[in-house]
mmCIF file of C-alpha atoms in Angstrom:
data_model
loop_
_atom_site.group_PDB
_atom_site.id
_atom_site.type_symbol
_atom_site.label_atom_id
_atom_site.label_comp_id
_atom_site.label_asym_id
_atom_site.label_seq_id
_atom_site.Cartn_x
_atom_site.Cartn_y
_atom_site.Cartn_z
ATOM 1 C CA MET A 30 -22.381 -44.594 -42.957
ATOM 2 C CA ALA A 31 -23.944 -43.180 -39.613
ATOM 3 C CA HIS A 32 -22.528 -40.006 -38.579
ATOM 4 C CA GLY A 33 -20.359 -39.623 -35.570
ATOM 5 C CA GLY A 34 -22.633 -37.692 -33.522
ATOM 6 C CA PHE A 35 -25.485 -40.169 -33.809
ATOM 7 C CA VAL A 36 -23.179 -42.907 -32.974
ATOM 8 C CA ALA A 37 -22.022 -40.298 -29.727
ATOM 9 C CA ALA A 38 -25.549 -39.935 -29.094
ATOM 10 C CA ILE A 39 -26.058 -43.658 -28.758
ATOM 11 C CA PHE A 40 -23.432 -44.208 -26.542
ATOM 12 C CA ASP A 41 -24.346 -41.292 -24.186
ATOM 13 C CA ASP A 42 -27.661 -42.861 -24.152
ATOM 14 C CA LEU A 43 -26.432 -46.306 -23.239
ATOM 15 C CA LEU A 44 -24.168 -45.430 -20.535
ATOM 16 C CA GLY A 45 -26.930 -43.081 -18.790
ATOM 17 C CA PHE A 46 -29.120 -46.279 -19.024
ATOM 18 C CA LEU A 47 -26.434 -48.270 -17.536
ATOM 19 C CA LEU A 48 -26.813 -46.048 -14.422
ATOM 20 C CA MET A 49 -30.349 -45.736 -14.539
ATOM 21 C CA MET A 50 -30.913 -49.742 -14.604
ATOM 22 C CA GLU A 51 -27.703 -49.620 -11.732
ATOM 23 C CA GLY A 52 -30.496 -47.262 -9.852
ATOM 24 C CA VAL A 53 -28.059 -44.030 -9.691
ATOM 25 C CA MET A 54 -28.411 -40.836 -11.089
ATOM 26 C CA ALA A 55 -25.427 -39.022 -12.631
ATOM 27 C CA PHE A 56 -24.773 -36.960 -15.501
ATOM 28 C CA THR A 57 -22.245 -36.846 -18.016
ATOM 29 C CA ALA A 58 -19.255 -35.075 -16.870
ATOM 30 C CA SER A 59 -17.209 -35.904 -20.464
ATOM 31 C CA LEU A 60 -17.519 -38.524 -23.242
ATOM 32 C CA THR A 61 -14.797 -39.706 -25.497
ATOM 33 C CA VAL A 62 -16.014 -42.108 -28.772
ATOM 34 C CA ASN A 63 -13.298 -43.611 -30.285
ATOM 35 C CA PHE A 64 -13.788 -44.534 -34.184
ATOM 36 C CA HIS A 65 -12.122 -47.870 -35.681
ATOM 37 C CA ARG A 66 -14.547 -48.154 -38.854
ATOM 38 C CA GLY A 67 -17.015 -46.713 -39.992
ATOM 39 C CA THR A 68 -20.660 -47.668 -38.203
ATOM 40 C CA PRO A 69 -22.906 -49.382 -40.783
ATOM 41 C CA ILE A 70 -26.764 -48.074 -41.024
ATOM 42 C CA GLY A 71 -29.274 -50.554 -42.109
ATOM 43 C CA ALA A 72 -26.784 -53.468 -40.668
ATOM 44 C CA PRO A 73 -27.093 -55.653 -37.150
ATOM 45 C CA LEU A 74 -24.882 -54.051 -34.362
ATOM 46 C CA HIS A 75 -24.204 -55.001 -31.012
ATOM 47 C CA PHE A 76 -23.653 -52.532 -28.469
ATOM 48 C CA GLU A 77 -22.276 -53.216 -24.629
ATOM 49 C CA ALA A 78 -21.937 -51.374 -21.764
ATOM 50 C CA TRP A 79 -20.001 -51.972 -18.339
ATOM 51 C CA THR A 80 -18.847 -49.746 -15.020
ATOM 52 C CA ASP A 81 -15.027 -49.566 -15.329
ATOM 53 C CA ARG A 82 -14.419 -48.322 -12.055
ATOM 54 C CA THR A 83 -15.665 -45.910 -9.365
ATOM 55 C CA ASP A 84 -13.850 -43.115 -7.062
ATOM 56 C CA GLY A 85 -16.058 -41.793 -4.981
ATOM 57 C CA ARG A 86 -18.637 -39.438 -6.981
ATOM 58 C CA LYS A 87 -16.897 -40.277 -10.096
ATOM 59 C CA LEU A 88 -18.244 -43.264 -12.199
ATOM 60 C CA PHE A 89 -16.086 -44.314 -14.991
ATOM 61 C CA LEU A 90 -18.143 -45.981 -17.774
ATOM 62 C CA ALA A 91 -16.763 -47.983 -20.946
ATOM 63 C CA GLY A 92 -18.557 -49.650 -24.122
ATOM 64 C CA GLU A 93 -18.040 -50.779 -27.579
ATOM 65 C CA CYS A 94 -20.380 -51.242 -30.456
ATOM 66 C CA ARG A 95 -19.242 -54.327 -32.889
ATOM 67 C CA ASP A 96 -20.948 -55.407 -36.176
ATOM 68 C CA ALA A 97 -22.484 -59.301 -36.955
ATOM 69 C CA ASN A 98 -19.133 -60.491 -37.694
ATOM 70 C CA GLY A 99 -17.927 -59.360 -34.098
ATOM 71 C CA GLU A 100 -15.618 -56.307 -35.704
ATOM 72 C CA LEU A 101 -14.823 -53.465 -33.080
ATOM 73 C CA LEU A 102 -16.291 -50.508 -34.948
ATOM 74 C CA THR A 103 -16.491 -47.869 -31.941
ATOM 75 C CA SER A 104 -15.554 -47.693 -28.751
ATOM 76 C CA SER A 105 -16.189 -45.178 -25.841
ATOM 77 C CA GLU A 106 -15.408 -43.602 -22.362
ATOM 78 C CA GLY A 107 -17.743 -42.011 -20.109
ATOM 79 C CA LEU A 108 -17.184 -40.191 -16.924
ATOM 80 C CA PHE A 109 -20.498 -39.425 -15.193
ATOM 81 C CA THR A 110 -21.049 -37.842 -11.507
ATOM 82 C CA THR A 111 -23.613 -38.223 -9.232
ATOM 83 C CA PHE A 112 -25.375 -35.371 -7.665
ATOM 84 C CA GLY A 113 -24.279 -34.038 -4.187
ATOM 85 C CA GLY A 114 -21.769 -36.336 -1.855
ATOM 86 C CA LEU A 115 -23.466 -39.664 -1.887
ATOM 87 C CA PRO A 116 -24.850 -41.370 -5.064
ATOM 88 C CA LEU A 117 -28.732 -40.865 -5.024
ATOM 89 C CA ARG A 118 -30.728 -43.958 -6.002
ATOM 90 C CA PHE A 119 -33.828 -44.048 -7.365
ATOM 91 C CA THR A 120 -36.702 -46.759 -7.723
ATOM 92 C CA ILE A 121 -38.091 -47.502 -11.172
ATOM 93 C CA LEU A 122 -42.074 -48.064 -11.084
ATOM 94 C CA ARG A 123 -43.857 -50.049 -13.327
ATOM 95 C CA ARG A 124 -47.559 -49.488 -14.447
ATOM 96 C CA HIS A 125 -49.526 -52.647 -14.300
#
């Protein structure tokens, strides 16, 4: 079974990457991970993340990890805060 700290790090990266894909720069204010079952190593896993809601500078994100059979293994809720008074937008530059 995977170490819980490793699973939490995956959720932190996953939720942060979701914001990056939306072009929002924010930092993690809090992260909660709920462990429903053990997370296997060497088995297919499906992680999913979404924006739950926003409130000014606060961005509430959520995510889940399921096994190949669709069983919920872990779930996560993250509070992210944008820099300054308004969300900062950035563009992902691609090299050709």
